[in-house]
Amino acid sequence: MTGRRPTLIPLPAPAPLGTVDDALGNAHAGMQDALAALPVDPPTYLVAPSVLTAHELQDLLRTAALDVPYRVTARGVAGMRPGVYRSDTHGPPPTAVWHGPTAPFAHVLTRGGNAAAAALADAPAVVHLLGNGPKPAAEALRLRIAACGRGLTAWCDDRPAPSAPALLGLAGGEKDVACHITVGRAQPDPRLRVPVPADIRPGPPDPGAPA
């Protein structure tokens, strides 16, 4: 039996280590780990005093580079009086809208139910993003990943109540409230995926081991 010899198609040479593709792959893997560590359900925040400082919060807001304006609710932030703050320009810390306890108003902020209201009431700080469309969603994700990298737990409530703008001091004609992002230190959630180092992962079963 005779036939034509198959044409050999040379495969591309593997890319050397340290290329742009490697960097993008590492960045993608890091993003996947960060997304896997974000809480899906409302977390249970630690309510001990001084679990978050004003310096930590302001550094987090600078890193996330949120679009202004936005609002911040402080309940248990060391160095900040409890109340609602506004940020209308980049750079300076948020300025006070009003001072006073914020936890009693958690149910006024959200339509997400009791679990969401509990997270809003117990979180040391809540960032309220304004506007519509995909931009606030991207900013919320950026803020949550930045918080995760600092050992903080950030959770997004995307069901703001119609009464939220009035409570946050938004005047008529200003942007709508897009979402609330709780920030603080929370109790560990056993449902989150925790990456396991390769050297302690179980290997394949030993065929000679007793059953």
mmCIF file of C-alpha atoms in Angstrom:
data_model
loop_
_atom_site.group_PDB
_atom_site.id
_atom_site.type_symbol
_atom_site.label_atom_id
_atom_site.label_comp_id
_atom_site.label_asym_id
_atom_site.label_seq_id
_atom_site.Cartn_x
_atom_site.Cartn_y
_atom_site.Cartn_z
ATOM 1 C CA MET A 1 0.000 0.000 0.000
ATOM 2 C CA THR A 2 1.415 3.306 -0.996
ATOM 3 C CA GLY A 3 0.439 6.806 -0.021
ATOM 4 C CA ARG A 4 1.631 10.323 0.329
ATOM 5 C CA ARG A 5 3.823 11.094 3.306
ATOM 6 C CA PRO A 6 2.073 13.369 5.804
ATOM 7 C CA THR A 7 3.241 16.946 5.850
ATOM 8 C CA LEU A 8 4.870 17.814 9.147
ATOM 9 C CA ILE A 9 3.776 21.169 10.543
ATOM 10 C CA PRO A 10 6.403 22.553 12.895
ATOM 11 C CA LEU A 11 5.077 23.562 16.288
ATOM 12 C CA PRO A 12 5.970 27.024 17.601
ATOM 13 C CA ALA A 13 8.853 27.095 20.010
ATOM 14 C CA PRO A 14 7.834 27.562 23.667
ATOM 15 C CA ALA A 15 8.051 31.111 24.894
ATOM 16 C CA PRO A 16 10.983 31.726 27.222
ATOM 17 C CA LEU A 17 10.342 32.434 30.879
ATOM 18 C CA GLY A 18 9.795 36.044 31.838
ATOM 19 C CA THR A 19 7.862 37.083 28.743
ATOM 20 C CA VAL A 20 4.761 39.259 28.653
ATOM 21 C CA ASP A 21 2.609 36.132 28.334
ATOM 22 C CA ASP A 22 4.024 34.808 31.601
ATOM 23 C CA ALA A 23 3.361 38.107 33.334
ATOM 24 C CA LEU A 24 -0.231 38.171 32.081
ATOM 25 C CA GLY A 25 -0.723 34.581 33.161
ATOM 26 C CA ASN A 26 0.563 35.305 36.648
ATOM 27 C CA ALA A 27 -1.636 38.385 36.894
ATOM 28 C CA HIS A 28 -4.659 36.353 35.793
ATOM 29 C CA ALA A 29 -3.900 33.652 38.377
ATOM 30 C CA GLY A 30 -3.557 36.288 41.072
ATOM 31 C CA MET A 31 -6.871 37.837 40.063
ATOM 32 C CA GLN A 32 -8.569 34.436 40.185
ATOM 33 C CA ASP A 33 -7.243 33.830 43.715
ATOM 34 C CA ALA A 34 -8.405 37.283 44.806
ATOM 35 C CA LEU A 35 -11.884 36.735 43.356
ATOM 36 C CA ALA A 36 -12.127 33.332 45.012
ATOM 37 C CA ALA A 37 -11.356 34.900 48.382
ATOM 38 C CA LEU A 38 -14.126 37.514 48.157
ATOM 39 C CA PRO A 39 -17.168 36.717 50.312
ATOM 40 C CA VAL A 40 -20.379 35.993 48.437
ATOM 41 C CA ASP A 41 -22.771 36.185 51.389
ATOM 42 C CA PRO A 42 -22.806 38.987 53.987
ATOM 43 C CA PRO A 43 -19.893 38.406 56.388
ATOM 44 C CA THR A 44 -20.009 38.538 60.175
ATOM 45 C CA TYR A 45 -17.816 41.461 61.152
ATOM 46 C CA LEU A 46 -15.846 41.708 64.360
ATOM 47 C CA VAL A 47 -17.413 44.454 66.453
ATOM 48 C CA ALA A 48 -14.511 44.978 68.850
ATOM 49 C CA PRO A 49 -13.421 48.630 68.988
ATOM 50 C CA SER A 50 -10.552 49.912 66.879
ATOM 51 C CA VAL A 51 -10.566 47.020 64.394
ATOM 52 C CA LEU A 52 -10.009 49.546 61.586
ATOM 53 C CA THR A 53 -8.091 52.812 61.665
ATOM 54 C CA ALA A 54 -8.674 56.014 59.737
ATOM 55 C CA HIS A 55 -5.214 55.648 58.171
ATOM 56 C CA GLU A 56 -6.048 52.123 56.912
ATOM 57 C CA LEU A 57 -9.340 53.304 55.458
ATOM 58 C CA GLN A 58 -7.883 56.363 53.739
ATOM 59 C CA ASP A 59 -4.985 54.341 52.325
ATOM 60 C CA LEU A 60 -7.465 51.797 50.967
ATOM 61 C CA LEU A 61 -9.543 54.530 49.317
ATOM 62 C CA ARG A 62 -6.429 56.067 47.718
ATOM 63 C CA THR A 63 -5.322 52.696 46.362
ATOM 64 C CA ALA A 64 -8.745 51.890 44.906
ATOM 65 C CA ALA A 65 -8.820 55.352 43.220
ATOM 66 C CA LEU A 66 -12.601 55.556 43.313
ATOM 67 C CA ASP A 67 -14.425 58.003 41.107
ATOM 68 C CA VAL A 68 -15.811 60.963 43.055
ATOM 69 C CA PRO A 69 -18.220 61.743 44.510
ATOM 70 C CA TYR A 70 -18.906 58.913 46.955
ATOM 71 C CA ARG A 71 -19.961 58.579 50.584
ATOM 72 C CA VAL A 72 -18.403 56.782 53.560
ATOM 73 C CA THR A 73 -20.182 55.657 56.711
ATOM 74 C CA ALA A 74 -17.917 55.252 59.754
ATOM 75 C CA ARG A 75 -19.111 53.197 62.717
ATOM 76 C CA GLY A 76 -15.983 51.747 64.309
ATOM 77 C CA VAL A 77 -13.030 53.519 62.680
ATOM 78 C CA ALA A 78 -10.357 54.666 65.125
ATOM 79 C CA GLY A 79 -9.639 58.322 64.445
ATOM 80 C CA MET A 80 -13.039 59.087 62.864
ATOM 81 C CA ARG A 81 -16.210 60.094 64.676
ATOM 82 C CA PRO A 82 -19.197 57.880 63.826
ATOM 83 C CA GLY A 83 -21.297 59.342 61.043
ATOM 84 C CA VAL A 84 -21.534 59.872 57.293
ATOM 85 C CA TYR A 85 -18.719 61.477 55.280
ATOM 86 C CA ARG A 86 -18.532 62.755 51.724
ATOM 87 C CA SER A 87 -15.653 62.700 49.245
ATOM 88 C CA ASP A 88 -16.121 65.122 46.367
ATOM 89 C CA THR A 89 -12.498 65.579 45.256
ATOM 90 C CA HIS A 90 -9.468 63.332 44.954
ATOM 91 C CA GLY A 91 -6.806 63.603 47.625
ATOM 92 C CA PRO A 92 -8.256 65.122 50.816
ATOM 93 C CA PRO A 93 -9.899 62.806 53.369
ATOM 94 C CA PRO A 94 -13.706 62.654 53.321
ATOM 95 C CA THR A 95 -15.472 65.502 55.127
ATOM 96 C CA ALA A 96 -18.372 65.049 57.549
ATOM 97 C CA VAL A 97 -21.998 65.237 56.398
ATOM 98 C CA TRP A 98 -23.397 64.438 59.839
ATOM 99 C CA HIS A 99 -22.159 62.779 63.049
ATOM 100 C CA GLY A 100 -23.988 60.190 65.088
ATOM 101 C CA PRO A 101 -24.708 56.449 65.366
ATOM 102 C CA THR A 102 -25.159 54.773 61.990
ATOM 103 C CA ALA A 103 -26.053 51.171 62.879
ATOM 104 C CA PRO A 104 -29.748 51.914 63.628
ATOM 105 C CA PHE A 105 -30.199 53.076 60.022
ATOM 106 C CA ALA A 106 -28.840 49.926 58.346
ATOM 107 C CA HIS A 107 -32.301 48.686 57.347
ATOM 108 C CA VAL A 108 -32.985 52.058 55.708
ATOM 109 C CA LEU A 109 -29.987 51.591 53.388
ATOM 110 C CA THR A 110 -30.688 48.185 51.873
ATOM 111 C CA ARG A 111 -33.379 45.948 50.452
ATOM 112 C CA GLY A 112 -31.118 42.915 50.888
ATOM 113 C CA GLY A 113 -32.767 41.549 54.019
ATOM 114 C CA ASN A 114 -31.641 41.034 57.589
ATOM 115 C CA ALA A 115 -28.230 39.517 56.765
ATOM 116 C CA ALA A 116 -27.278 42.462 54.544
ATOM 117 C CA ALA A 117 -28.534 44.965 57.120
ATOM 118 C CA ALA A 118 -26.509 43.205 59.844
ATOM 119 C CA ALA A 119 -23.340 43.488 57.749
ATOM 120 C CA LEU A 120 -23.999 47.194 57.142
ATOM 121 C CA ALA A 121 -24.655 47.768 60.849
ATOM 122 C CA ASP A 122 -21.614 45.868 62.155
ATOM 123 C CA ALA A 123 -18.977 46.840 59.563
ATOM 124 C CA PRO A 124 -16.498 49.442 60.848
ATOM 125 C CA ALA A 125 -16.872 51.357 57.575
ATOM 126 C CA VAL A 126 -19.158 51.298 54.546
ATOM 127 C CA VAL A 127 -18.302 52.911 51.205
ATOM 128 C CA HIS A 128 -21.313 54.038 49.182
ATOM 129 C CA LEU A 129 -20.643 54.283 45.440
ATOM 130 C CA LEU A 130 -22.801 56.572 43.323
ATOM 131 C CA GLY A 131 -23.899 56.436 39.698
ATOM 132 C CA ASN A 132 -25.260 53.910 37.237
ATOM 133 C CA GLY A 133 -23.937 51.477 34.655
ATOM 134 C CA PRO A 134 -20.837 49.268 34.680
ATOM 135 C CA LYS A 135 -18.412 51.836 36.135
ATOM 136 C CA PRO A 136 -19.537 51.564 39.792
ATOM 137 C CA ALA A 137 -19.489 47.768 39.481
ATOM 138 C CA ALA A 138 -15.866 47.843 38.288
ATOM 139 C CA GLU A 139 -14.940 50.242 41.101
ATOM 140 C CA ALA A 140 -16.640 48.007 43.662
ATOM 141 C CA LEU A 141 -14.620 45.020 42.462
ATOM 142 C CA ARG A 142 -11.397 47.053 42.545
ATOM 143 C CA LEU A 143 -12.105 48.200 46.107
ATOM 144 C CA ARG A 144 -12.921 44.669 47.269
ATOM 145 C CA ILE A 145 -9.735 43.213 45.791
ATOM 146 C CA ALA A 146 -7.642 46.025 47.318
ATOM 147 C CA ALA A 147 -9.239 45.336 50.708
ATOM 148 C CA CYS A 148 -8.585 41.596 50.376
ATOM 149 C CA GLY A 149 -4.895 42.319 49.730
ATOM 150 C CA ARG A 150 -4.763 44.195 53.064
ATOM 151 C CA GLY A 151 -6.302 41.400 55.099
ATOM 152 C CA LEU A 152 -9.687 43.126 55.217
ATOM 153 C CA THR A 153 -13.085 41.741 54.285
ATOM 154 C CA ALA A 154 -15.142 43.782 51.830
ATOM 155 C CA TRP A 155 -18.611 42.761 50.740
ATOM 156 C CA CYS A 156 -20.880 44.472 48.188
ATOM 157 C CA ASP A 157 -24.586 45.039 48.753
ATOM 158 C CA ASP A 158 -26.021 45.868 45.346
ATOM 159 C CA ARG A 159 -29.605 46.350 46.530
ATOM 160 C CA PRO A 160 -29.681 49.908 47.919
ATOM 161 C CA ALA A 161 -33.021 51.123 49.221
ATOM 162 C CA PRO A 162 -34.766 54.169 47.703
ATOM 163 C CA SER A 163 -34.336 55.955 51.041
ATOM 164 C CA ALA A 164 -30.536 55.586 51.011
ATOM 165 C CA PRO A 165 -29.779 58.885 49.207
ATOM 166 C CA ALA A 166 -31.592 60.978 51.819
ATOM 167 C CA LEU A 167 -29.802 59.252 54.691
ATOM 168 C CA LEU A 168 -26.420 59.811 53.013
ATOM 169 C CA GLY A 169 -27.122 63.516 52.521
ATOM 170 C CA LEU A 170 -27.538 63.414 48.751
ATOM 171 C CA ALA A 171 -29.446 66.443 47.481
ATOM 172 C CA GLY A 172 -31.894 66.368 44.604
ATOM 173 C CA GLY A 173 -30.193 66.008 41.254
ATOM 174 C CA GLU A 174 -27.127 64.209 42.614
ATOM 175 C CA LYS A 175 -26.230 60.704 41.509
ATOM 176 C CA ASP A 176 -28.139 57.656 42.714
ATOM 177 C CA VAL A 177 -26.623 55.170 45.148
ATOM 178 C CA ALA A 178 -25.226 52.249 43.142
ATOM 179 C CA CYS A 179 -24.101 49.950 45.965
ATOM 180 C CA HIS A 180 -22.793 49.736 49.521
ATOM 181 C CA ILE A 181 -19.398 48.112 50.215
ATOM 182 C CA THR A 182 -18.756 47.044 53.791
ATOM 183 C CA VAL A 183 -15.122 47.139 54.947
ATOM 184 C CA GLY A 184 -13.553 45.671 58.070
ATOM 185 C CA ARG A 185 -12.143 42.557 59.667
ATOM 186 C CA ALA A 186 -14.531 39.640 59.786
ATOM 187 C CA GLN A 187 -14.748 36.162 61.181
ATOM 188 C CA PRO A 188 -13.281 33.574 58.788
ATOM 189 C CA ASP A 189 -15.811 32.029 56.440
ATOM 190 C CA PRO A 190 -15.148 28.274 56.038
ATOM 191 C CA ARG A 191 -16.980 28.276 52.692
ATOM 192 C CA LEU A 192 -14.331 30.372 50.980
ATOM 193 C CA ARG A 193 -11.720 28.571 48.932
ATOM 194 C CA VAL A 194 -8.311 28.674 50.561
ATOM 195 C CA PRO A 195 -5.375 27.905 48.215
ATOM 196 C CA VAL A 196 -3.380 24.893 49.447
ATOM 197 C CA PRO A 197 0.401 24.872 48.799
ATOM 198 C CA ALA A 198 1.487 22.187 46.350
ATOM 199 C CA ASP A 199 3.910 20.581 48.814
ATOM 200 C CA ILE A 200 1.115 19.630 51.244
ATOM 201 C CA ARG A 201 -1.525 18.576 48.738
ATOM 202 C CA PRO A 202 -2.329 14.832 48.880
ATOM 203 C CA GLY A 203 -0.602 12.857 46.162
ATOM 204 C CA PRO A 204 -1.893 9.860 44.185
ATOM 205 C CA PRO A 205 -2.763 6.766 46.218
ATOM 206 C CA ASP A 206 -0.013 4.215 46.801
ATOM 207 C CA PRO A 207 -0.991 0.987 45.026
ATOM 208 C CA GLY A 208 1.028 -1.025 47.570
ATOM 209 C CA ALA A 209 -0.625 0.527 50.589
ATOM 210 C CA PRO A 210 -3.035 -1.685 52.566
ATOM 211 C CA ALA A 211 -6.707 -1.042 51.861
#
